[in-house]
Each structure stands twice: as structure tokens, then as C-alpha cells.
Short mmCIF file of C-alpha atoms and ligand atoms in Angstrom, two decimals:
data_model
loop_
_atom_site.label_atom_id
_atom_site.label_comp_id
_atom_site.label_asym_id
_atom_site.label_seq_id
_atom_site.Cartn_x
_atom_site.Cartn_y
_atom_site.Cartn_z
CA MET A 544 -34.65 -55.88 4.42
CA SER A 545 -36.92 -57.66 3.50
CA ARG A 546 -37.97 -59.14 0.27
CA SER A 547 -40.58 -61.29 -1.05
CA PHE A 548 -40.76 -63.29 -4.36
CA ARG A 549 -44.23 -63.87 -5.44
CA VAL A 550 -44.69 -65.99 -8.56
CA ALA A 551 -47.58 -67.71 -11.14
CA PRO A 552 -47.91 -70.85 -12.07
CA GLY A 553 -46.81 -72.87 -15.11
CA GLY A 554 -44.46 -71.17 -18.31
CA SER A 555 -41.58 -72.34 -19.54
CA LEU A 556 -37.98 -71.08 -20.06
CA SER A 557 -36.16 -70.49 -23.11
CA GLY A 558 -33.30 -67.44 -24.46
CA THR A 559 -29.80 -67.49 -24.20
CA PHE A 560 -27.69 -65.14 -21.74
CA ARG A 561 -24.68 -65.47 -18.99
CA VAL A 562 -25.72 -65.86 -15.65
CA PRO A 563 -22.54 -63.14 -13.37
CA GLY A 564 -19.60 -65.05 -12.48
CA ASP A 565 -19.09 -67.14 -10.14
CA LYS A 566 -18.39 -66.73 -6.51
CA SER A 567 -15.76 -68.97 -5.53
CA ILE A 568 -13.81 -67.46 -8.06
CA SER A 569 -14.80 -63.81 -6.97
CA HIS A 570 -13.31 -63.83 -4.27
CA ARG A 571 -10.78 -65.15 -4.60
CA SER A 572 -9.58 -62.88 -8.09
CA VAL A 573 -9.57 -60.04 -5.18
CA MET A 574 -7.75 -61.81 -2.08
CA LEU A 575 -4.96 -63.12 -4.28
CA GLY A 576 -4.88 -59.88 -6.78
CA ALA A 577 -3.77 -57.35 -2.86
CA ILE A 578 -1.40 -59.65 -2.15
CA ALA A 579 0.16 -59.47 -5.36
CA ASP A 580 2.86 -58.01 -6.77
CA GLY A 581 1.83 -55.22 -9.57
CA VAL A 582 -1.97 -54.39 -10.93
CA THR A 583 -4.70 -57.36 -11.25
CA GLU A 584 -7.24 -56.83 -13.32
CA ILE A 585 -10.03 -58.76 -13.40
CA THR A 586 -13.13 -58.79 -15.95
CA GLY A 587 -16.70 -61.13 -15.43
CA PHE A 588 -16.93 -60.19 -11.17
CA LEU A 589 -19.35 -61.33 -9.20
CA GLU A 590 -21.32 -57.36 -8.62
CA GLY A 591 -23.32 -59.32 -5.87
CA ALA A 592 -23.00 -58.79 -2.16
CA ASP A 593 -21.22 -61.42 -0.84
CA ALA A 594 -18.04 -60.31 -3.47
CA ILE A 595 -18.65 -56.70 -3.03
CA SER A 596 -18.14 -57.62 1.52
CA THR A 597 -14.91 -58.80 0.03
CA MET A 598 -13.77 -56.30 -2.41
CA GLN A 599 -14.46 -53.91 1.29
CA ILE A 600 -12.27 -55.44 3.55
CA PHE A 601 -9.63 -55.67 0.98
CA ARG A 602 -9.73 -51.88 1.09
CA ALA A 603 -9.73 -51.08 5.14
CA LEU A 604 -6.81 -53.38 4.77
CA GLY A 605 -5.36 -50.34 2.47
CA VAL A 606 -5.73 -52.15 -1.23
CA ARG A 607 -7.22 -50.20 -4.03
CA ILE A 608 -9.22 -51.03 -6.48
CA ASP A 609 -11.54 -49.54 -8.83
CA GLY A 610 -14.69 -50.99 -10.15
CA PRO A 611 -16.64 -52.95 -10.07
CA GLN A 612 -17.85 -51.19 -13.38
CA ALA A 613 -19.93 -54.36 -15.40
CA GLY A 614 -18.11 -56.62 -14.02
CA ARG A 615 -14.84 -54.93 -14.85
CA VAL A 616 -11.91 -54.99 -11.00
CA THR A 617 -8.53 -53.38 -10.77
CA VAL A 618 -6.57 -54.21 -8.46
CA HIS A 619 -4.09 -52.76 -7.43
CA GLY A 620 -1.20 -55.47 -5.35
CA VAL A 621 0.86 -54.63 -2.39
CA GLY A 622 2.78 -58.18 -2.62
CA LEU A 623 2.24 -60.93 0.97
CA HIS A 624 3.37 -58.47 2.89
CA GLY A 625 1.52 -55.12 2.55
CA LEU A 626 -1.21 -54.90 3.80
CA ARG A 627 -2.66 -52.15 6.00
CA ALA A 628 -3.61 -52.75 9.87
CA PRO A 629 -7.81 -51.76 9.76
CA ALA A 630 -9.25 -49.18 11.62
CA GLY A 631 -12.24 -51.77 12.93
CA PRO A 632 -14.49 -54.78 12.33
CA LEU A 633 -13.86 -56.62 8.57
CA ASP A 634 -17.77 -57.42 7.83
CA CYS A 635 -18.49 -60.32 5.59
CA GLY A 636 -21.98 -59.69 5.37
CA ASN A 637 -23.91 -63.61 4.39
CA ALA A 638 -20.03 -64.34 2.98
CA GLY A 639 -18.85 -67.66 4.49
CA THR A 640 -16.39 -67.54 1.93
CA ALA A 641 -15.07 -64.70 3.02
CA MET A 642 -14.38 -65.56 6.28
CA ARG A 643 -13.03 -68.24 5.86
CA LEU A 644 -10.18 -67.36 3.01
CA LEU A 645 -9.43 -64.70 5.64
CA MET A 646 -8.87 -66.31 8.52
CA GLY A 647 -6.23 -68.24 6.71
CA LEU A 648 -4.50 -64.82 5.45
CA LEU A 649 -4.90 -62.59 8.47
CA ALA A 650 -3.27 -65.79 10.62
CA GLY A 651 -0.19 -64.73 9.53
CA GLN A 652 -0.32 -61.01 9.47
CA ARG A 653 1.29 -58.73 11.92
CA PHE A 654 -1.79 -56.83 12.70
CA GLU A 655 -4.53 -57.66 14.51
CA SER A 656 -7.94 -58.09 12.48
CA THR A 657 -11.82 -59.24 13.98
CA LEU A 658 -14.33 -61.29 11.05
CA VAL A 659 -17.83 -60.22 11.60
CA GLY A 660 -20.76 -61.89 9.72
CA ASP A 661 -24.46 -60.99 9.62
CA GLU A 662 -27.00 -63.36 11.51
CA SER A 663 -26.56 -66.54 9.52
CA LEU A 664 -22.46 -66.09 8.78
CA SER A 665 -22.60 -65.67 12.96
CA ALA A 666 -24.46 -69.04 14.42
CA ARG A 667 -21.46 -70.82 11.22
CA PRO A 668 -19.05 -72.56 13.12
CA MET A 669 -15.09 -71.68 12.38
CA ARG A 670 -13.45 -73.81 13.58
CA ARG A 671 -12.76 -76.01 11.54
CA VAL A 672 -10.31 -73.01 10.67
CA ALA A 673 -9.77 -71.73 13.85
CA GLU A 674 -8.26 -75.14 15.43
CA PRO A 675 -5.70 -76.03 12.20
CA LEU A 676 -5.09 -72.07 11.56
CA ALA A 677 -3.65 -72.30 15.73
CA ALA A 678 -1.99 -75.70 14.64
CA MET A 679 0.12 -73.35 13.05
CA GLY A 680 1.19 -70.78 15.50
CA ALA A 681 -1.80 -68.68 14.99
CA ARG A 682 -3.94 -66.86 18.09
CA ILE A 683 -7.61 -66.28 16.94
CA GLU A 684 -10.39 -65.83 19.32
CA THR A 685 -14.42 -67.34 18.75
CA ARG A 686 -17.44 -66.70 20.44
CA ASP A 687 -18.17 -70.72 21.44
CA GLY A 688 -16.50 -71.54 17.63
CA CYS A 689 -18.28 -68.62 15.46
CA PRO A 690 -18.01 -65.17 14.42
CA PRO A 691 -17.04 -62.52 15.71
CA VAL A 692 -13.57 -64.69 14.80
CA ARG A 693 -10.29 -62.18 16.23
CA ILE A 694 -7.15 -62.80 14.27
CA LEU A 695 -4.18 -61.48 16.48
CA PRO A 696 -0.82 -60.40 15.38
CA VAL A 697 1.96 -63.37 14.80
CA GLU A 698 5.74 -63.25 14.03
CA ALA A 699 4.80 -66.62 11.26
CA LEU A 700 3.85 -69.76 11.42
CA ARG A 701 5.09 -72.65 10.41
CA GLY A 702 3.69 -74.97 8.35
CA ILE A 703 1.94 -77.95 8.65
CA ARG A 704 0.03 -80.78 7.43
CA TYR A 705 -3.61 -81.55 8.05
CA PRO A 706 -5.98 -84.02 7.00
CA LEU A 707 -9.18 -82.58 6.69
CA PRO A 708 -12.53 -83.95 8.73
CA MET A 709 -14.11 -83.06 5.92
CA ALA A 710 -14.90 -82.54 2.63
CA SER A 711 -14.62 -78.79 2.08
CA ALA A 712 -12.26 -75.81 -0.54
CA GLN A 713 -12.95 -73.41 2.38
CA VAL A 714 -11.35 -74.36 5.51
CA LYS A 715 -8.85 -76.15 2.18
CA SER A 716 -8.04 -72.83 1.09
CA ALA A 717 -7.72 -71.18 4.04
CA LEU A 718 -4.69 -73.55 5.22
CA LEU A 719 -3.09 -72.62 1.82
CA LEU A 720 -3.60 -69.27 1.97
CA ALA A 721 -2.12 -69.15 6.16
CA GLY A 722 1.09 -71.55 4.10
CA LEU A 723 2.00 -68.32 2.35
CA TYR A 724 3.11 -66.70 5.49
CA ALA A 725 4.55 -69.92 7.38
CA ARG A 726 7.77 -71.33 7.88
CA GLY A 727 7.79 -74.60 5.21
CA GLU A 728 5.28 -76.62 3.30
CA THR A 729 1.32 -76.71 4.11
CA THR A 730 0.16 -80.28 2.70
CA VAL A 731 -3.30 -79.90 3.52
CA ILE A 732 -5.06 -83.01 2.58
CA GLU A 733 -9.21 -83.68 1.75
CA PRO A 734 -10.97 -86.93 2.47
CA ALA A 735 -12.49 -86.08 -0.72
CA PRO A 736 -11.78 -83.64 -4.03
CA THR A 737 -13.58 -79.94 -3.37
CA ARG A 738 -13.57 -77.44 -5.32
CA ASP A 739 -9.60 -76.10 -6.51
CA HIS A 740 -9.87 -73.06 -7.45
CA THR A 741 -7.63 -71.11 -4.70
CA GLU A 742 -5.34 -74.01 -6.42
CA ARG A 743 -5.78 -73.34 -9.97
CA MET A 744 -5.47 -69.22 -8.91
CA LEU A 745 -2.33 -69.66 -6.93
CA GLY A 746 -1.11 -71.90 -10.31
CA GLY A 747 -1.37 -68.51 -12.37
CA PHE A 748 -0.20 -65.28 -10.02
CA GLY A 749 3.38 -67.68 -10.47
CA VAL A 750 3.39 -70.07 -7.21
CA ALA A 751 4.58 -73.52 -6.79
CA VAL A 752 1.55 -75.06 -6.22
CA ARG A 753 1.68 -79.38 -6.00
CA ARG A 754 -0.97 -82.66 -5.41
CA GLU A 755 -0.32 -86.02 -5.22
CA GLY A 756 -3.14 -88.01 -4.92
CA ALA A 757 -5.86 -86.38 -2.41
CA ALA A 758 -2.72 -83.53 -0.80
CA VAL A 759 -2.00 -79.77 -1.61
CA THR A 760 1.24 -79.26 -0.69
CA LEU A 761 2.85 -75.08 -0.95
CA ARG A 762 5.83 -74.01 0.15
CA GLY A 763 5.52 -70.54 2.40
CA GLY A 764 7.22 -67.16 1.80
CA GLN A 765 6.71 -67.48 -2.35
CA SER A 766 5.10 -63.90 -4.13
CA LEU A 767 2.49 -62.86 -5.97
CA ARG A 768 2.65 -62.27 -9.59
CA ALA A 769 0.03 -60.16 -10.96
CA THR A 770 -1.96 -61.86 -13.12
CA GLY A 771 -5.20 -61.60 -15.93
CA ILE A 772 -8.30 -62.65 -14.68
CA ASP A 773 -11.16 -64.03 -16.39
CA VAL A 774 -14.33 -65.38 -13.67
CA PRO A 775 -16.60 -67.54 -15.55
CA ALA A 776 -19.94 -67.58 -14.64
CA ASP A 777 -21.48 -69.37 -12.13
CA ILE A 778 -22.30 -73.08 -12.44
CA SER A 779 -24.01 -72.68 -9.41
CA SER A 780 -26.20 -69.49 -9.72
CA ALA A 781 -26.64 -71.73 -13.75
CA ALA A 782 -27.61 -74.16 -11.74
CA PHE A 783 -31.69 -72.47 -11.21
CA PHE A 784 -32.30 -72.14 -14.40
CA LEU A 785 -30.65 -75.78 -15.71
CA VAL A 786 -33.02 -77.23 -12.95
CA GLY A 787 -35.79 -74.95 -14.33
CA ALA A 788 -35.53 -75.58 -17.80
CA THR A 789 -36.02 -79.25 -17.51
CA ILE A 790 -39.36 -79.77 -15.19
CA ALA A 791 -40.68 -77.03 -17.69
CA ALA A 792 -41.51 -78.54 -20.69
CA GLY A 793 -41.36 -76.80 -23.74
CA SER A 794 -38.35 -75.04 -22.48
CA ASP A 795 -35.44 -74.56 -24.51
CA LEU A 796 -32.39 -72.43 -22.76
CA LEU A 797 -28.61 -72.27 -24.04
CA LEU A 798 -27.01 -70.09 -20.98
CA GLN A 799 -22.89 -68.63 -22.05
CA HIS A 800 -19.87 -69.08 -20.62
CA VAL A 801 -20.70 -71.66 -17.36
CA GLY A 802 -17.61 -72.38 -15.64
CA MET A 803 -16.91 -75.67 -16.16
CA ASN A 804 -14.19 -76.68 -13.72
CA PRO A 805 -14.76 -80.52 -12.48
CA THR A 806 -14.95 -80.14 -8.74
CA ARG A 807 -17.69 -78.30 -9.39
CA THR A 808 -19.99 -80.25 -12.38
CA GLY A 809 -21.51 -82.44 -9.68
CA VAL A 810 -25.01 -81.15 -11.06
CA LEU A 811 -25.37 -81.57 -14.22
CA ALA A 812 -23.92 -85.08 -13.53
CA ILE A 813 -26.56 -85.68 -11.66
CA LEU A 814 -29.72 -84.37 -13.51
CA ARG A 815 -28.76 -86.37 -16.20
CA LEU A 816 -27.95 -89.67 -14.19
CA MET A 817 -32.05 -88.01 -13.10
CA GLY A 818 -32.95 -88.15 -17.32
CA ALA A 819 -31.86 -84.33 -17.76
CA ASP A 820 -31.33 -83.22 -21.49
CA ILE A 821 -28.01 -81.55 -21.10
CA GLU A 822 -25.75 -80.19 -23.46
CA VAL A 823 -21.66 -78.94 -23.60
CA ARG A 824 -21.32 -76.85 -26.47
CA ASN A 825 -18.42 -75.12 -27.15
CA GLU A 826 -15.38 -76.31 -24.64
CA ARG A 827 -12.93 -74.02 -24.46
CA GLU A 828 -10.13 -72.62 -21.60
CA ALA A 829 -10.72 -69.12 -19.85
CA GLY A 830 -8.54 -67.74 -17.44
CA GLY A 831 -6.68 -71.38 -16.49
CA GLU A 832 -10.44 -72.63 -15.76
CA PRO A 833 -12.77 -74.97 -18.54
CA VAL A 834 -15.72 -73.17 -19.36
CA ALA A 835 -18.56 -74.06 -21.81
CA ASP A 836 -21.70 -73.09 -23.45
CA LEU A 837 -25.23 -75.02 -21.93
CA ARG A 838 -28.58 -75.82 -23.53
CA VAL A 839 -30.92 -77.03 -21.82
CA ARG A 840 -34.50 -78.53 -22.80
CA ALA A 841 -36.94 -79.70 -20.99
CA ALA A 842 -36.43 -83.84 -19.70
CA ALA A 843 -39.22 -86.26 -17.42
CA LEU A 844 -36.78 -86.76 -14.14
CA ARG A 845 -36.22 -90.49 -12.73
CA GLY A 846 -35.79 -90.55 -9.18
CA ILE A 847 -31.48 -91.65 -8.28
CA ALA A 848 -30.34 -93.13 -5.59
CA VAL A 849 -27.88 -89.70 -5.51
CA PRO A 850 -23.63 -91.41 -5.25
CA PRO A 851 -22.14 -90.15 -2.71
CA GLU A 852 -19.01 -89.28 -4.61
CA LEU A 853 -21.04 -87.03 -6.53
CA VAL A 854 -22.18 -84.69 -3.22
CA PRO A 855 -18.68 -83.06 -2.76
CA LEU A 856 -18.94 -81.51 -6.41
CA ALA A 857 -23.02 -80.58 -6.18
CA ILE A 858 -22.59 -79.48 -2.57
CA ASP A 859 -24.50 -75.80 -3.12
CA GLU A 860 -27.17 -77.28 -6.10
CA PHE A 861 -28.62 -79.21 -3.81
CA PRO A 862 -31.47 -76.75 -3.03
CA ALA A 863 -32.50 -76.89 -6.77
CA LEU A 864 -31.77 -80.75 -7.23
CA PHE A 865 -34.32 -81.86 -4.56
CA VAL A 866 -36.43 -79.23 -6.41
CA ALA A 867 -35.97 -81.19 -9.63
CA ALA A 868 -36.41 -84.81 -7.64
CA ALA A 869 -39.51 -83.91 -6.59
CA CYS A 870 -40.70 -83.14 -9.93
CA ALA A 871 -38.61 -87.05 -11.05
CA ARG A 872 -40.32 -89.99 -11.26
CA GLY A 873 -39.95 -92.39 -8.02
CA ARG A 874 -37.37 -91.20 -5.24
CA THR A 875 -34.94 -89.50 -4.85
CA VAL A 876 -32.76 -90.41 -2.16
CA VAL A 877 -29.29 -88.43 -0.88
CA SER A 878 -27.02 -90.03 1.37
CA GLY A 879 -22.95 -88.32 2.67
CA ALA A 880 -24.32 -84.00 2.68
CA ALA A 881 -24.19 -83.71 6.19
CA GLU A 882 -22.04 -80.37 5.42
CA LEU A 883 -25.92 -79.06 3.94
CA ARG A 884 -26.97 -78.45 7.51
CA VAL A 885 -23.91 -75.80 7.76
CA LYS A 886 -24.39 -73.74 4.92
CA GLU A 887 -26.00 -70.33 5.23
CA SER A 888 -28.87 -72.09 6.65
CA ASP A 889 -29.27 -76.29 7.46
CA ARG A 890 -30.67 -76.15 4.30
CA ILE A 891 -31.77 -79.94 5.26
CA ALA A 892 -33.83 -78.76 7.44
CA VAL A 893 -35.23 -75.96 5.43
CA MET A 894 -35.88 -77.69 2.18
CA ALA A 895 -37.42 -80.27 3.42
CA GLU A 896 -39.81 -78.57 5.32
CA GLY A 897 -40.85 -75.75 1.99
CA LEU A 898 -40.98 -78.95 -0.10
CA ARG A 899 -44.13 -80.26 2.61
CA ALA A 900 -45.41 -77.34 2.58
CA LEU A 901 -46.14 -77.58 -0.52
CA GLY A 902 -47.64 -80.54 -0.55
CA ILE A 903 -44.44 -82.80 -0.97
CA ASP A 904 -42.99 -86.45 1.07
CA ALA A 905 -40.16 -85.15 1.63
CA THR A 906 -38.38 -86.42 5.05
CA PRO A 907 -35.23 -85.25 6.11
CA THR A 908 -32.30 -87.44 7.24
CA PRO A 909 -28.95 -86.64 9.21
CA ASP A 910 -26.99 -86.59 6.29
CA GLY A 911 -29.67 -85.41 3.65
CA MET A 912 -33.16 -86.63 2.35
CA VAL A 913 -36.23 -89.12 0.89
CA ILE A 914 -38.43 -86.74 -1.32
CA GLU A 915 -40.87 -89.85 -2.92
CA GLY A 916 -41.07 -87.43 -6.73
CA ARG A 917 -44.62 -86.50 -8.23
CA GLY A 918 -42.95 -86.33 -11.82
CA GLU A 919 -46.39 -88.43 -13.08
CA GLN A 920 -48.37 -85.47 -12.25
CA ALA A 921 -47.88 -82.50 -14.70
CA ALA A 922 -48.25 -79.81 -11.06
CA VAL A 923 -46.38 -81.17 -8.62
CA PHE A 924 -46.45 -78.19 -6.29
CA ALA A 925 -49.77 -77.91 -4.12
CA PRO A 926 -49.83 -73.83 -3.56
CA GLY A 927 -48.24 -72.00 -0.94
CA ALA A 928 -46.03 -69.93 0.98
CA VAL A 929 -42.37 -70.74 2.11
CA TYR A 930 -39.48 -69.12 3.70
CA ALA A 931 -36.04 -68.92 2.79
CA HIS A 932 -34.25 -68.50 5.59
CA ALA A 933 -32.19 -65.93 4.00
CA ASP A 934 -30.66 -68.32 1.93
CA HIS A 935 -29.80 -67.28 -1.13
CA ARG A 936 -30.02 -70.99 -3.00
CA ILE A 937 -33.36 -71.58 -1.08
CA ALA A 938 -35.57 -69.35 -2.36
CA MET A 939 -34.42 -69.32 -6.18
CA SER A 940 -35.22 -73.13 -5.78
CA PHE A 941 -37.97 -72.84 -4.15
CA ALA A 942 -38.63 -69.68 -7.60
CA MET A 943 -38.63 -72.15 -10.33
CA ALA A 944 -40.56 -75.10 -7.89
CA ALA A 945 -43.85 -72.84 -9.73
CA LEU A 946 -43.27 -74.19 -13.44
CA ARG A 947 -44.21 -76.68 -12.63
CA ALA A 948 -46.86 -75.59 -9.46
CA GLU A 949 -51.13 -75.70 -9.46
CA GLY A 950 -50.81 -72.21 -8.24
CA GLU A 951 -49.24 -69.10 -6.43
CA LEU A 952 -45.78 -69.69 -5.61
CA ALA A 953 -45.04 -67.07 -2.35
CA VAL A 954 -41.11 -67.69 -1.47
CA HIS A 955 -40.42 -65.36 2.04
CA ASP A 956 -36.68 -64.11 3.96
CA ALA A 957 -35.60 -63.69 -0.09
CA ALA A 958 -33.23 -60.20 0.46
CA ASN A 959 -30.11 -62.32 0.28
CA VAL A 960 -30.70 -63.42 -3.50
CA ALA A 961 -28.11 -59.97 -4.31
CA THR A 962 -25.76 -62.46 -2.23
CA SER A 963 -24.61 -64.37 -5.41
CA PHE A 964 -27.37 -63.29 -7.71
CA PRO A 965 -28.51 -59.44 -7.94
CA ALA A 966 -30.61 -59.74 -11.53
CA PHE A 967 -31.89 -63.53 -10.66
CA GLU A 968 -35.56 -62.04 -10.53
CA ALA A 969 -35.30 -59.31 -13.95
CA LEU A 970 -32.63 -62.46 -15.62
CA ALA A 971 -35.80 -65.31 -14.03
CA ARG A 972 -39.18 -62.93 -16.09
CA SER A 973 -36.90 -62.47 -19.10
CA ALA A 974 -36.79 -66.12 -19.90
CA GLY A 975 -40.50 -66.97 -18.73
CA LEU A 976 -40.38 -67.31 -15.39
CA ARG A 977 -43.88 -65.53 -14.06
CA ILE A 978 -42.04 -63.87 -11.35
CA GLU A 979 -42.88 -60.83 -9.17
CA SER A 980 -41.37 -59.15 -5.96
CA GLN A 981 -42.54 -57.10 -3.09
CA ALA A 982 -39.95 -55.28 -0.43
C1 S3P B 646 -16.99 -72.70 -1.23
C2 S3P B 646 -16.70 -73.70 -0.56
C3 S3P B 646 -18.63 -74.40 -0.73
C4 S3P B 646 -19.35 -73.69 -0.50
C5 S3P B 646 -19.43 -73.23 0.01
C6 S3P B 646 -17.68 -72.25 -1.50
C7 S3P B 646 -15.50 -72.16 -1.95
O1 S3P B 646 -17.95 -74.34 1.44
O2 S3P B 646 -20.50 -74.35 -0.74
O3 S3P B 646 -20.26 -72.30 -1.54
O4 S3P B 646 -15.16 -70.74 -2.51
O5 S3P B 646 -14.44 -72.97 -0.92
P1 S3P B 646 -17.48 -75.66 2.03
O6 S3P B 646 -15.91 -75.11 2.20
O7 S3P B 646 -18.07 -75.08 3.67
O8 S3P B 646 -17.92 -76.79 1.12
#
């Protein structure tokens, strides 16, 4: 299925609303609920294609799951050893998180399973998970390091101590989930902090997880106790609106109940360093995760060298941040972000290509980009067409660019917006973006 956005130039963003539930937390809520003892009630669940893929997979593994209905999902946990052999391949769709975390979870099962994905996912690296899992005793086959992934049955895994070669929450989480099925302790050491939703949520399910500096440890064989999970709004989805409201004169938005986990708020720190006006209100806790309301108003941005320590904390927000950088005065330099090349698309190449098509001086580097901002101009982007290469975040980022364009922007290959933010177009339109789409 193909879909294009047509976005008329100009306008501003205003209003008060809540963007959909956090994708990372939604995936994990179903996974942990499924292997818990008892019934887990989830609210605020992301009804996007990625999280739905995870739900369908657990149904195929014999778990009863009711919903989603208005963000409510009920997972009837089967316990640590209660999953059943699936009848066929498990389809992760576009969802890298589903595939990598499931590799860990399924590696310790006594049945065989095969994970498949769409064209984009089928080109993404899985060795980063398969290799440490093999060191734990798992038997995993890939096609040259990519999906499909075949996981053969094993009696038991053994715990390892593994320094992650890259800052990846997916690899960390996969190993911790495998660690539940391993003898002894599993320790993962991070080169830089990455999102810690798995560790937090395991704690919420009653699993003892130890954090010592950069090391996270759990002991195998611990059972999970069902719990309630309130999924906050996804800061990664909020990011498009944070950038849109910042770059469009006259904007004033209030985004409610946004997840503020410190391993995810790099986008706020980077936008603020650039001069954004974002106020954090009503900070509170929901289901083991910090949340807040974010008020964002238009502001003049300046180019910066993005501090490398913020990169993993904002890794999914760079498509939107590149658009912000184009609207800043002066040069923005992003480095230490080579991981962007192995996301839903090569986000360095695809964003640079799109920005250049819209008249921006953007130079891709092996691990980032250099962007010469045009913030002194009212209209920053030339009219034109860009291709999202089936990457949801790229499509939504370029849609926001129209707020500062000289003429209409066409964003092609945008259907995958449904993976993380099915209501994006309607919500963005109601906030003031002049967006239409066509199939
Ligand atoms: C995610 C981790 C990140 C992120 C992805 C979601 C997660 O991936 O980009 O969108 O839920 O654990 P990496 O682990 O590859 O950095």
C-alpha cells in the first residue's frame, strides 16, 4: 500500500492533545504480560501496526489477549514456561523492537519458531542479537545476519556477562529477556545509557533487576507477577509536534501525559540547546514511568554541535531534529549517530536526500550530518517532493517542514506512519498543519 502526503505551506500549530501511546512500552507490556502469572491490564496502548504485530504474535504463541479497545488491552498471562509452539512464522511487520526482543524471549523456549518481517525489517541487522544469544547457548539461524530468523529449541540457556558493542536498548532487552530463561545471572553492560523500559517494567512485574553503573543484571528463573500498566504518550511521536510548533511562528501547543523517562528526553535537551521554548508542566509518575505535559511555543533556533552523550537519548528523533536544524540560524553538526543508518531506513542518507531536494545544504557523514540552517528566512524549504522510503518518522518529519516551506511539499511512501502514529494526519490537521493524503 502506498500513501503520499500533500502539505500546503505555512500555518501554525495550536491546541491541547495527547499523542498515542509509547511504542517501546506498548511492545514490552504485551511481552511481559504474556509470560507473567495472572492478568495484566494495559491502558494507553499504542494501536499502531507495530504494537499490533506483537499482540498477534503472542496470540499465535497461545496467549489470550483482549483488545485493543480505546487503548485498553487485557493480557491473560501464561507464566514463564506457558508459551506454546506457533503454527507458522511469526510476522513482526515493520517492527525491529518486536523482532529483536522476541529473539531473546524465544531463544530459551523448548519449541522452534521463525520470525519474519516486511521488506525494511528483512534488511536490518540481527546478528547483534543472535551472536550474544548464541553465547548463551541459543541456536539461531539468520539469512546472512538478516531476517528471517529461525530459533531452534533448547533445554536451557546460560547467563553471560556481555559488554554491548553499540548503544542499543533492543539488544540489551533481548539479552535480559533471554536471561529470564538462563541458568545463573545475565549481565549486560552499556557503552552509553539507552532506554530502560525493560528494566523498569520487569521491576513492576516483581523481577529483581540490579543496576550497577553501566551494568544491568538479572538472575534466571524468576517468575513475573501480573500488574497494571499505564502507557504514557510517546515522546517520539510528540517530537514532530515539538519541532513543528517550534519552527512555525505563532504556534502554541500543549501535549499531555508525555513520557519523560530520562533515557528518552534527549530531544528536549537538544531543542532547548537550540533555543526552543518548551515548558515542562505537571510532572508526575504513571505506572513506573515519569510523565508530564509539555507546552511548546514558537522560537528562533540556532545551530549547534549536538553533544554526543545526548545522541542515544534522542536516537529516534533525529529525522525531526534535522528539520529543526534546517530552520535554525547557522550550522548544526550531528556526529556519533551511525546507528541512524540501520533504523527503519538509512536515516542519514534518506534525510539528507530529502533536505537537499528541498534546497537545504545538508551533507551526510558516516555517522551524522552537517546542516547549514536557513533560520533567517521565513520560508526555509523550497517546494518539492521527498521520499520517506517507507520510514514513518521521516514521513512525519517532512510533513512538519511544510510549516516553513515556500510552496507545497509532497511526501511520498508515507503509509508506514500507521506503524507508530495512525492518527497523525488527522491530529496534525486539527492542530493547524495543512495536510492531505492520497492513497
Ligand atoms: C527501541 C530501541 C531503539 C529505538 C527503537 C526502539 C526499543 O533501537 O531506535 O525505535 O524499544 O528498545 P536500538 O536498540 O536499535 O537502538
